[in-house]
GROMACS .gro file of C-alpha atoms in nm:
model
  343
    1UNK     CA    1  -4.620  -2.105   0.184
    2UNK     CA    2  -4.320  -2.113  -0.042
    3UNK     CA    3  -3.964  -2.232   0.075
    4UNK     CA    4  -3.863  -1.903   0.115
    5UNK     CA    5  -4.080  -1.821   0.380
    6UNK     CA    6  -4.053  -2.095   0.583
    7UNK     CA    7  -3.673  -2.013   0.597
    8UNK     CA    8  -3.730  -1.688   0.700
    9UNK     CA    9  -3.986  -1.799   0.955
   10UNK     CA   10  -3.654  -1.999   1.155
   11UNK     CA   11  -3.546  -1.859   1.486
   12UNK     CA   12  -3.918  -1.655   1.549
   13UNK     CA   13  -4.075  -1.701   1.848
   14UNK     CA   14  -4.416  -1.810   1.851
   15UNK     CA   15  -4.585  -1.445   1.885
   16UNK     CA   16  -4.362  -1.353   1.584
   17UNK     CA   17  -4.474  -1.645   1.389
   18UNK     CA   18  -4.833  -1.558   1.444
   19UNK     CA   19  -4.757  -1.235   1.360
   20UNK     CA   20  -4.600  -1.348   1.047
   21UNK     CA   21  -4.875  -1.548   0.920
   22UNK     CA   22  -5.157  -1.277   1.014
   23UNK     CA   23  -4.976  -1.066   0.784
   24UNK     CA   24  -4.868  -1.329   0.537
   25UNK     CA   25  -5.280  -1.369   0.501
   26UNK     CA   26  -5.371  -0.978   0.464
   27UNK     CA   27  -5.074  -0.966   0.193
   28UNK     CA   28  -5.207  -1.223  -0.036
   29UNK     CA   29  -5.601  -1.048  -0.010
   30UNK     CA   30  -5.446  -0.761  -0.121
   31UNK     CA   31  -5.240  -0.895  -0.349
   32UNK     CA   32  -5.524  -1.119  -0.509
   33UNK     CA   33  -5.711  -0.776  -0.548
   34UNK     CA   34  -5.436  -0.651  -0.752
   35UNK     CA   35  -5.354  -0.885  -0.971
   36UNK     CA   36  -5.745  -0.876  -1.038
   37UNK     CA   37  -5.748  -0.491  -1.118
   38UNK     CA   38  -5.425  -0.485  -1.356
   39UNK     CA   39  -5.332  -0.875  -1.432
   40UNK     CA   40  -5.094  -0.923  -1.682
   41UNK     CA   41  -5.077  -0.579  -1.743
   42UNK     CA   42  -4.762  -0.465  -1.598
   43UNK     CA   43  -4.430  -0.568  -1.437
   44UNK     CA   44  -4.257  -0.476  -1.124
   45UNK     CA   45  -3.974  -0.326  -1.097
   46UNK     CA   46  -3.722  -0.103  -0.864
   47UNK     CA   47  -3.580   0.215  -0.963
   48UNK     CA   48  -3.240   0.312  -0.744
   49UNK     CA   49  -3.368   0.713  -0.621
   50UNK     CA   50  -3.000   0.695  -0.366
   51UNK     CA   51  -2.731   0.540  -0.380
   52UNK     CA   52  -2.403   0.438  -0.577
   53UNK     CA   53  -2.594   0.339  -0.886
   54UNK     CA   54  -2.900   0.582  -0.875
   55UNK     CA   55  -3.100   0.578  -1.193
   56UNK     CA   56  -3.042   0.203  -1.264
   57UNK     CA   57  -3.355   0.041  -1.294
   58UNK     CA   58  -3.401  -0.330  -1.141
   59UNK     CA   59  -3.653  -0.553  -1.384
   60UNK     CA   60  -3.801  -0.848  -1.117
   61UNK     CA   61  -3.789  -1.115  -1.312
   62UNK     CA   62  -3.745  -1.375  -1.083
   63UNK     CA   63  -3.994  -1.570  -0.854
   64UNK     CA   64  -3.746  -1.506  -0.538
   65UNK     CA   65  -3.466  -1.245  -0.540
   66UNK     CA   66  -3.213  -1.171  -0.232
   67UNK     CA   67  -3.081  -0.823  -0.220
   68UNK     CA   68  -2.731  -0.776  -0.036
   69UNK     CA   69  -2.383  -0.674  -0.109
   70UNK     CA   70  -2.265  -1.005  -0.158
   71UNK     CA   71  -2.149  -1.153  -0.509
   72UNK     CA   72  -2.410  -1.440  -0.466
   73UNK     CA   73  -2.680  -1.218  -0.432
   74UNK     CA   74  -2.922  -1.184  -0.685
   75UNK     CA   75  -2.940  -0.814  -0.698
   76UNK     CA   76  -2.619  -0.657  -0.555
   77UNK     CA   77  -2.590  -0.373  -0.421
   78UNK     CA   78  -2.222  -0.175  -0.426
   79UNK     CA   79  -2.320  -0.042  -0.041
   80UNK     CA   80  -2.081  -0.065   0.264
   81UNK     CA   81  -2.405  -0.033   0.441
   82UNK     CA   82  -2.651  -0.325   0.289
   83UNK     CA   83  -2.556  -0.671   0.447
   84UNK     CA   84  -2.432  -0.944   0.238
   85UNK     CA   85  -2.802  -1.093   0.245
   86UNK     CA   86  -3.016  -0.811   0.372
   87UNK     CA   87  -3.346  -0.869   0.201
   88UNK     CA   88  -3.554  -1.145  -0.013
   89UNK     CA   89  -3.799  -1.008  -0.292
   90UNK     CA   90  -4.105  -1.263  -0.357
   91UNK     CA   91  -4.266  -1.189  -0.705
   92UNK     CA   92  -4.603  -1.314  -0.791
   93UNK     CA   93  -4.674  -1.132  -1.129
   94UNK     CA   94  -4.734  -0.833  -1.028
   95UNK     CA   95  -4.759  -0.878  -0.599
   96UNK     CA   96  -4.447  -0.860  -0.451
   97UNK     CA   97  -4.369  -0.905  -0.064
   98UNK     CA   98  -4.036  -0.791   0.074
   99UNK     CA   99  -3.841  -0.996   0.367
  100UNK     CA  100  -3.602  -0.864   0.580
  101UNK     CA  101  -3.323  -1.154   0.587
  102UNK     CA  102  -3.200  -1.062   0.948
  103UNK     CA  103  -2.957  -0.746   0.828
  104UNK     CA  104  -2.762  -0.539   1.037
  105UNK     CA  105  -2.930  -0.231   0.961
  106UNK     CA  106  -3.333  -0.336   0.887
  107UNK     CA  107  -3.505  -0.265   0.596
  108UNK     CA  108  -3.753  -0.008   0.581
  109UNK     CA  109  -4.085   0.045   0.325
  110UNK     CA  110  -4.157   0.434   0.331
  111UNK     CA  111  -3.900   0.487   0.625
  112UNK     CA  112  -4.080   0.228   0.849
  113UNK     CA  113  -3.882  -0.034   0.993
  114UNK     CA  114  -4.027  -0.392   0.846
  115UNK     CA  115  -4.007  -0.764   0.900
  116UNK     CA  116  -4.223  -0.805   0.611
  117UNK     CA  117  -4.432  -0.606   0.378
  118UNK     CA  118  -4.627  -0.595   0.055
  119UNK     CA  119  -4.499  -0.363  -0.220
  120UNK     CA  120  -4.761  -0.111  -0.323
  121UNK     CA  121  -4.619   0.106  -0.614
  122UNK     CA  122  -4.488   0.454  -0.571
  123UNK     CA  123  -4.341   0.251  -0.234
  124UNK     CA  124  -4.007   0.317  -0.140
  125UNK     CA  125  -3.743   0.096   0.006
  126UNK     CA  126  -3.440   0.166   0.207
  127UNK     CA  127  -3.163  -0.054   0.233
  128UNK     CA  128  -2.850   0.047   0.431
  129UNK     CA  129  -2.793   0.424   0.270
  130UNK     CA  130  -2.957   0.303  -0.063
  131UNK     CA  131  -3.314   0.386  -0.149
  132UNK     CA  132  -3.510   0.227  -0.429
  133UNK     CA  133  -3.835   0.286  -0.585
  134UNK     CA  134  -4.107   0.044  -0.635
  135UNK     CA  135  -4.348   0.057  -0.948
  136UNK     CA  136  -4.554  -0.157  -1.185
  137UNK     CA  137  -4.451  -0.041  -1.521
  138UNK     CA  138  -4.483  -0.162  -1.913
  139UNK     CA  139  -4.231  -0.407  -1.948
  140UNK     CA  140  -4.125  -0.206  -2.291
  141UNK     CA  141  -4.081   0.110  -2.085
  142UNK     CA  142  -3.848  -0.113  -1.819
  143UNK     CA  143  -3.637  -0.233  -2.093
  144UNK     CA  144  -3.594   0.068  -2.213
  145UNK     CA  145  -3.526   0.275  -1.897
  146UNK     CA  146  -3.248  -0.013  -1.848
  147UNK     CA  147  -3.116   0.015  -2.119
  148UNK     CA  148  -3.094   0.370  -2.108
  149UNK     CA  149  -2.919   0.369  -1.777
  150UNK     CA  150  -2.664   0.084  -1.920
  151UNK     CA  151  -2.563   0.302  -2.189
  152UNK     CA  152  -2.522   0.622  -1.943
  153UNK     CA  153  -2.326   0.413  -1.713
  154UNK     CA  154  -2.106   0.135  -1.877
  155UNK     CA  155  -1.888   0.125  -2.157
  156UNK     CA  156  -2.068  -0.099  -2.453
  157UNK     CA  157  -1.744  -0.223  -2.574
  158UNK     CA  158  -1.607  -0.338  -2.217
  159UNK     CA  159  -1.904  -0.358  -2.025
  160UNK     CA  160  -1.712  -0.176  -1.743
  161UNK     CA  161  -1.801   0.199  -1.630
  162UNK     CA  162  -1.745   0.504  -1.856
  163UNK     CA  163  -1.494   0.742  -1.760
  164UNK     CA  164  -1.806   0.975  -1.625
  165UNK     CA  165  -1.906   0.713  -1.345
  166UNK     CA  166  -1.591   0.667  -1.297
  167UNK     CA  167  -1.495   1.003  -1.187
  168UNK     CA  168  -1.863   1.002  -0.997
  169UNK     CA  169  -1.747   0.758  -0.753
  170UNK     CA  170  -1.408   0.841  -0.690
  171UNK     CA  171  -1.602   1.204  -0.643
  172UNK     CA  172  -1.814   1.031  -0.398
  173UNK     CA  173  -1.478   0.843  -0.205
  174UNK     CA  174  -1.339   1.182  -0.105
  175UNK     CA  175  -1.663   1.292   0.004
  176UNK     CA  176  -1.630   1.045   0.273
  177UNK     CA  177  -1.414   1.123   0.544
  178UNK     CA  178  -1.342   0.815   0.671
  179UNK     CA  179  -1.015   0.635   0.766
  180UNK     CA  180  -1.061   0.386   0.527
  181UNK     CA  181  -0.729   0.348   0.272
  182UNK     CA  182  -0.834   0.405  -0.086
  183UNK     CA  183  -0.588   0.337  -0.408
  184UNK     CA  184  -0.632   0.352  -0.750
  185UNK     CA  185  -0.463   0.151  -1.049
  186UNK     CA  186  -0.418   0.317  -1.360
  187UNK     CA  187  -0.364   0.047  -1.701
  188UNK     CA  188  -0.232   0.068  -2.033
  189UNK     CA  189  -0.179  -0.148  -2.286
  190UNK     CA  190   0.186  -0.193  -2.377
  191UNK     CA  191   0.181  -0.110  -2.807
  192UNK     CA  192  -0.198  -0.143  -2.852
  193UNK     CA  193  -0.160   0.031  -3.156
  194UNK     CA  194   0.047  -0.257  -3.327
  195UNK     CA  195  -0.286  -0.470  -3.238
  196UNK     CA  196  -0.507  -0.242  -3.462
  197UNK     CA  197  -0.238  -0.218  -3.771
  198UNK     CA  198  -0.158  -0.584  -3.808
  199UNK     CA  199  -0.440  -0.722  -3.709
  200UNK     CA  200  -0.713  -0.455  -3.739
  201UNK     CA  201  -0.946  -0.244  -3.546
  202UNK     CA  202  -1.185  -0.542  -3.528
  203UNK     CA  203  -0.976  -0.783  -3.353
  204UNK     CA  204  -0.821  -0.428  -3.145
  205UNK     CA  205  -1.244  -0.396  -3.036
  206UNK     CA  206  -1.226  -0.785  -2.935
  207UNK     CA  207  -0.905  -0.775  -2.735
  208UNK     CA  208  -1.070  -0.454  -2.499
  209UNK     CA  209  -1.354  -0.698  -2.513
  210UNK     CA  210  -1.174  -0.959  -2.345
  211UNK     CA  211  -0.974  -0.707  -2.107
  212UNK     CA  212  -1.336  -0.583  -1.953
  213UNK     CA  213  -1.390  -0.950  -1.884
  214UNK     CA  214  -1.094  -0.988  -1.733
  215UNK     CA  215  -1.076  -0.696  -1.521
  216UNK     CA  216  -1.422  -0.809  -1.376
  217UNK     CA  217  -1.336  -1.107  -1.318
  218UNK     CA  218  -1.016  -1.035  -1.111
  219UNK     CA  219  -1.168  -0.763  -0.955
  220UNK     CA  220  -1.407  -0.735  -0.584
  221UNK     CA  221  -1.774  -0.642  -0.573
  222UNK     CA  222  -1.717  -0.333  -0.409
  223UNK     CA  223  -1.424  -0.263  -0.680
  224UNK     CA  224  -1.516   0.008  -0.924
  225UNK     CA  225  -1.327  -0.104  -1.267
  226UNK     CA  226  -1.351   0.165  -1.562
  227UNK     CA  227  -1.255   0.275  -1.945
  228UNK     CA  228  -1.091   0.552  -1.899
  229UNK     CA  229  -1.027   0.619  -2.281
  230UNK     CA  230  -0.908   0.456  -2.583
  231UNK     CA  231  -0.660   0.111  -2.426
  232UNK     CA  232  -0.617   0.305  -2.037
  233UNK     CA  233  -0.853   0.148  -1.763
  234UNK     CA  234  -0.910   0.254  -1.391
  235UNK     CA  235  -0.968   0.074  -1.087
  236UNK     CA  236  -1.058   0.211  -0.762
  237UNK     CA  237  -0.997  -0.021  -0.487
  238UNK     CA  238  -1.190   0.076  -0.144
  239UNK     CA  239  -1.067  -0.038   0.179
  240UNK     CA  240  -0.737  -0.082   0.020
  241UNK     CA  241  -0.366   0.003   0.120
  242UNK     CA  242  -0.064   0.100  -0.147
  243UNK     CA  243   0.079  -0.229  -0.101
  244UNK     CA  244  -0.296  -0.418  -0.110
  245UNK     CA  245  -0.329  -0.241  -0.438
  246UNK     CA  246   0.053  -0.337  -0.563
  247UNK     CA  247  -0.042  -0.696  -0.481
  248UNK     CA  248  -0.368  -0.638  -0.699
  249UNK     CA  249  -0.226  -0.505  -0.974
  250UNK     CA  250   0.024  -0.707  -1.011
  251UNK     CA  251  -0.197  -0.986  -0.982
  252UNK     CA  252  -0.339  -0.845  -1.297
  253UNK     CA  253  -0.056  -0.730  -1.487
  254UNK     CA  254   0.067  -1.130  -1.499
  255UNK     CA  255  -0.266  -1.241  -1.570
  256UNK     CA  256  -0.287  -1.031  -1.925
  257UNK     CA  257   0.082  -1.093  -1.998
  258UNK     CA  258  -0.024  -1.500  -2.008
  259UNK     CA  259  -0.387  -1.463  -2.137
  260UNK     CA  260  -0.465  -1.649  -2.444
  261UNK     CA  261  -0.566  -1.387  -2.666
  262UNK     CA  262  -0.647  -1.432  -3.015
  263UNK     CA  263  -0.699  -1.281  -3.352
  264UNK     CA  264  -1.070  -1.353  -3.568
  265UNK     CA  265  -0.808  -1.598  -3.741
  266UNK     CA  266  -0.659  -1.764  -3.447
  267UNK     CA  267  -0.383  -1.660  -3.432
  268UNK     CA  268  -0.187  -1.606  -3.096
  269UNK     CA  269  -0.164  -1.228  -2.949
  270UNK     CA  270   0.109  -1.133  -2.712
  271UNK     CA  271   0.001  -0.814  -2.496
  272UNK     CA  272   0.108  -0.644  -2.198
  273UNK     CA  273   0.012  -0.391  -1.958
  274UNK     CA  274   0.170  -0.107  -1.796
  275UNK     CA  275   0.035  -0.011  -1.474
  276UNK     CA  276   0.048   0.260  -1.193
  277UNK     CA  277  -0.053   0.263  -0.848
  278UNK     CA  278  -0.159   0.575  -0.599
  279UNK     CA  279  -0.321   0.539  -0.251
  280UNK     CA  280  -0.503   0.843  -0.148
  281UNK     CA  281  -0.371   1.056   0.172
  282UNK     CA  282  -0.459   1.311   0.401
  283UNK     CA  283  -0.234   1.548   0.172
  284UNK     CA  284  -0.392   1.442  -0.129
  285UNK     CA  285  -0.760   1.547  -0.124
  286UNK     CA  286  -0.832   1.609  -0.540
  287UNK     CA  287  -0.982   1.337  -0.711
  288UNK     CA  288  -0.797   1.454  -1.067
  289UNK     CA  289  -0.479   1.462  -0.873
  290UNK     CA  290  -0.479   1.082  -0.765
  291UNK     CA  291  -0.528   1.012  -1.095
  292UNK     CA  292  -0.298   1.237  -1.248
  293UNK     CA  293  -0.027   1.073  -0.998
  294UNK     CA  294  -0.125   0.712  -1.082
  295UNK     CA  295  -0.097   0.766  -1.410
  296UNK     CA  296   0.254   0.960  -1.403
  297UNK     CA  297   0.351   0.596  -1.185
  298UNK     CA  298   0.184   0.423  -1.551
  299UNK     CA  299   0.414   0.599  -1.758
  300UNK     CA  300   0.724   0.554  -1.568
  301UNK     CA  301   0.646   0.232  -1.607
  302UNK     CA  302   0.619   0.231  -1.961
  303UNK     CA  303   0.971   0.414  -1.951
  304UNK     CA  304   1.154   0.163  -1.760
  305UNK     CA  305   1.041  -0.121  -2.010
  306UNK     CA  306   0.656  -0.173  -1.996
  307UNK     CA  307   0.521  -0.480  -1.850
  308UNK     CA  308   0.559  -0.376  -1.512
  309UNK     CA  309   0.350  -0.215  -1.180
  310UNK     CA  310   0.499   0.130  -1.096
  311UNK     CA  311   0.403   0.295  -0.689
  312UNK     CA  312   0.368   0.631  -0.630
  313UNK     CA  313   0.468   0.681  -0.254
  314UNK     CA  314   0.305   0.978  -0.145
  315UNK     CA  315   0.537   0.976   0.235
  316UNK     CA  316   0.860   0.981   0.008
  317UNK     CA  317   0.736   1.135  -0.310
  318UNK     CA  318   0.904   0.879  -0.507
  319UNK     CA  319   0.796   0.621  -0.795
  320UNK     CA  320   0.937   0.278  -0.744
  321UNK     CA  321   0.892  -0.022  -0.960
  322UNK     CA  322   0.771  -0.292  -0.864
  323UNK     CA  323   1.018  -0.625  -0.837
  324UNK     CA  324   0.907  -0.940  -1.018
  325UNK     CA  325   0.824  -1.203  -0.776
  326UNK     CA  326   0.572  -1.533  -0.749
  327UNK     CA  327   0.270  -1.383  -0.625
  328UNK     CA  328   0.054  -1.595  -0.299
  329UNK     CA  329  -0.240  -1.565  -0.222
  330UNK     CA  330  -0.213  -1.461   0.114
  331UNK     CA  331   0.107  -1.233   0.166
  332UNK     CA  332   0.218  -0.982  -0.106
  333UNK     CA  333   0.578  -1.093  -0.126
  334UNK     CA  334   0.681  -0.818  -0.357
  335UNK     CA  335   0.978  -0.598  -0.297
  336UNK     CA  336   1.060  -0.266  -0.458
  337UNK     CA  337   1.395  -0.099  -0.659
  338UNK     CA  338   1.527   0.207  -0.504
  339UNK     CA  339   1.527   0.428  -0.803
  340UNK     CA  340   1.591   0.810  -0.862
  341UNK     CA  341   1.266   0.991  -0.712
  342UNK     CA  342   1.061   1.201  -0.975
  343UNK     CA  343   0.871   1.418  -0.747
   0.00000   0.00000   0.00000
């Protein structure tokens, strides 16, 4: 019994447990007749049929995988819905046993509710509102279909989304018709251009290199960062409010103004962002149109001196720049210039 299962095993009552290790036993027959039959012939894997990322294809390559929401997780799962540890995956070659970890909304193998359960292929899980696919395929054809979906889906030069994801999800964001706040930030790079012509468009492709990883790494799980084209990104921030998302991307903007960025020679580069912020509204129900309005608040900012976070307030109609101030990590403690509106 591997360590795994005895932690999952803590808090059952005795019935449970016996339950538990009845089916613990049937598993590994079945399994054992498996592995027989196809050994070493193919590899598991999950294929997401619903959900946020549906197509991406999950290669189990790992003895013991947890599936949740949360960052530590080994396979995360952008879903509101999928607890921050909602299921463990146990991979033995090709027999794989699926734990529910205690979530808040179960985990069900071909819409049956489960504790545990062994993996046949063609099997499909459901986690929270996302649905994956078990099967044993060539480990060739896994690659491939993963790679395949990685260049569909991210950038290659960024490793964040393409602008077609992008525009997917925030799709997906006004389908729901929650209460939830959702804002967007909208990014430019203050004279990208003089990057490319001193330095050239090899150390220009490093630089949006080394933006990507630092937009990932300053953004949340649930945070859907993106290339929107040439040196513009996007980020949609769920659960967020205008002044959430002014705190954010400010946070941001200071963070690229003192990054270390260098040439392929060494040398020191100085660069800057612009960037605009819109929170969507019961008034504003067009995915294009947030955008459009976050980045009208990017290029006012680029107008009033670059290197600085412009709002759009949708109650006022008005585009106010951000004031520079120490940021916290608790309170936003920025303030805002009354300026002329541009509605």
């Amino acid at each position: 019994m591997s360590f795994y299962t005895i932690i999952a095993k803590k808090g059952m009552s005795d019935k449970k447990k016996k339950k538990y290790e009845e089916e613990t036993t049937q598993i590994y027959k079945l399994s054992g007749l498996m592995k027989n039959a196809v050994k070493g012939e193919k590899s598991p894997s999950f294929v997401v049929m619903e959900g946020d990322e549906k197509g991406r294809v999950i290669y189990l390559s790992k003895n013991y995988l947890t599936i949740g929401r949360g960052s530590h997780s080994d396979i995360v799962i952008p879903d509101k819905t999928v607890s921050r540890k909602h299921c463990l995956i146990e991979v033995n070659g090709i027999d794989v046993v699926v734990i529910d970890l205690e979530s808040s909304n179960g985990t069900y193998v071909n819409n049956v509710k489960i504790n545990k359960a062994h993996l046949k292929p063609g099997d499909k899980l459901r986690i929270g509102s996302t649905l994956l696919k078990f099967d044993l395929a060539d480990k060739e054809d896994s690659e491939f279909l993963e790679n395949l979906y990685k260049k569909s889906t991210f950038d290659d030069l960024t490793s964040l989304y393409n602008r077609n994801i992008l525009m997917e999800k925030l799709n997906l964001f006004f389908e729901d018709t929650g209460d939830s706040p959702l804002s967007i930030l909208f990014l430019d790079l203050d004279h990208f251009k003089n990057v490319n012509d001193k330095y050239g468009h090899q150390t220009g492709s490093d630089l949006l290199s080394e933006i990507g990883r630092v937009l990932l790494s300053n953004t949340r799980t649930s945070d859907i960062a993106a290339r929107y084209g040439g040196e513009e990104f996007v980020i949609i921030l769920p659960h967020t409010t205008e002044s959430q998302a002014t705190y954010v991307a400010e946070k941001i903007r200071k963070i690229i103004a003192n990054y270390p960025f260098k040439s392929r020679n060494g040398e020191k580069i100085n660069i800057t962002v612009s960037i605009g912020v819109a929170q969507k509204d019961e008034n504003l129900n067009d995915p294009e149109t947030l955008i459009k309005l976050a980045d009208k608040a990017m290029y006012y900012a680029k107008e009033r001196g670059r290197n600085r976070t412009v709002l759009y307030k949708s109650d006022t109609e008005e585009f106010l720049t951000v004031t520079p101030e120490v940021l916290e990590d608790k309170t936003p403690p920025f303030g805002f210039i009354d300026e002329t509106s541009h509605s």
